[in-house]
Amino acid sequence: MPVPASGTARLLAGGIEGPRALRPMLDTVLHALATGAADRGGPLPPGGPRAVARRVRAAAEPVLPTVGTGARAALHTLVRALAAGAADPAEPHCTAHLHCPPLAVAAAADFAASALNPSLDSWDQAPAAGELEALTCRALARLVHPRRPAPDALATTGSTEANQLALLLAREAARTAGATDPLQVVCGANAHHSVHRAAWLLGLPEPLTIPTPTGVLDPARLHDALTGLPGRPLLVVATAGTTDTGAIDPLPPIADLCDRHAATLHIDAAYGGPLLFSNTLRTRLDGLDRARTAALDLHKLGWQPAAAGLLAVPDSAALAPLTHRAEYLNAADDAAAGLPDLLGRSLRTTRRPDILKIAVTLRALGRRGLGDLVERACAAAQDLADLIDSRPGLDLYARPAISTVLFRPTGAGPAAVAALRRRLLREGRAVLGRAATSDGLWLKATVLNPHIQPSDLRALVELVEGNTP
């Protein structure tokens, strides 16, 4: 039976009536989130994959009933099930990954973006959102390139997309310069796996991967590698915050080598980039401004709901290879008449205004407020390292470069470390990651909660100690 027009209006999130329709549903969602978190009772649902799957099926099936349950009932049932079965990064003992607890103000802004649903592929779909994205991207690009007159950035889904864009821009710049050989990517073994995937997607040679036994790219090894590639167009990928240890490559000497060997430099600062907000920690990223392209993810150490990635460039002209024409989105006569062209701002067509939550957060907290959160998280990681170092039954891998701490029970081999981690996951008591280094397998705690307390850190250490065979 067709739904009357008046009934349809009450189902929509936009328009003048949208907020009225949303208000009771938001109350339902908030209640379901709280109830689901109470059901879970910790950082992870207990019981392991089968138990979680069983509970989700009980809530979700039938997925497509003949007759619907109604909006509020469906919302409460499924949101509660999702919250009860979540790995909640706001829980102090959920520290496995670069998976941050989002700020409430950012989540609220993200809700507004969903309700309005602009698509940033043409101006007539996103008049205000397109302008807000341009302003915010340029402001963040100035953090990376403070001495350049017109830096710019693209909004991305994260470092995987940003790294692919960086390789694409470098490839096209080499072609424009008349290179006949294919672009050769050179990176450390510590580089993010997306670098290799991007080279494959773009039809580039397999990246030349330099061993990194110390966890960072060694300039001497890089020099030898670049010396062995004379005349080739080269892209060096350095990392400012590895996923395994949070290590930061020595950026200034790497940039010097790129200058000496006429190589383009891309820096994947997806993790470490937000150190730029801090007056005291930003010096750890000295040399970042010398990159032709730099990736940042604010859904890591920036407390944004995913996705919130960026690719920064020192000059907007560097983005020219992305120019693309589709008559129905950016016709030439529309552009000549002054309608902004958004299609060249991404490889994607339809894309949501992820920039809104970032812009709201920047405006709400300012650089000092965000810098304070970054400093709190990094200080908590140092406190955790101190605690581990003081326990004779635990080994610390190294002092944290950002906020990642690797540790393990003294004398524990890889099988024991892996089994301990899985036991804590199965019981729902702690979410710790795993990282393999030249010294074996380690437990990984990535501290991204700026409000974590010393008592939380002690409890986490004691939990590992209490589960050590």
mmCIF file of C-alpha atoms in Angstrom, residues 6 10 28 33 45 82 105 198 258 293 340-342 347 353 361 381 385 398 410 425 438 440 453 467:
data_model
loop_
_atom_site.group_PDB
_atom_site.id
_atom_site.type_symbol
_atom_site.label_atom_id
_atom_site.label_comp_id
_atom_site.label_asym_id
_atom_site.label_seq_id
_atom_site.Cartn_x
_atom_site.Cartn_y
_atom_site.Cartn_z
ATOM 1 C CA SER A 6 2.275 13.375 4.652
ATOM 2 C CA ARG A 10 7.524 12.230 8.734
ATOM 3 C CA THR A 28 15.704 5.776 21.415
ATOM 4 C CA LEU A 33 23.546 2.788 23.366
ATOM 5 C CA PRO A 45 31.641 -8.728 24.478
ATOM 6 C CA LEU A 82 25.569 -3.402 18.170
ATOM 7 C CA VAL A 105 30.946 16.922 19.612
ATOM 8 C CA ALA A 198 48.616 1.258 -4.116
ATOM 9 C CA CYS A 258 65.486 12.905 -1.454
ATOM 10 C CA THR A 293 52.537 14.862 -0.067
ATOM 11 C CA PRO A 340 32.927 25.584 -7.955
ATOM 12 C CA ASP A 341 34.266 22.329 -9.367
ATOM 13 C CA LEU A 342 34.325 19.642 -6.651
ATOM 14 C CA LEU A 347 38.847 9.905 -6.945
ATOM 15 C CA PRO A 353 30.810 15.629 4.153
ATOM 16 C CA THR A 361 35.975 19.894 16.436
ATOM 17 C CA ALA A 381 51.553 6.009 27.247
ATOM 18 C CA ALA A 385 55.710 2.239 29.946
ATOM 19 C CA ALA A 398 60.958 0.468 23.967
ATOM 20 C CA THR A 410 59.225 -12.003 30.655
ATOM 21 C CA LEU A 425 39.621 -11.191 24.119
ATOM 22 C CA SER A 438 62.771 -8.613 15.057
ATOM 23 C CA GLY A 440 59.494 -11.670 18.417
ATOM 24 C CA GLN A 453 43.526 7.218 34.567
ATOM 25 C CA ASN A 467 46.690 -14.164 33.070
#
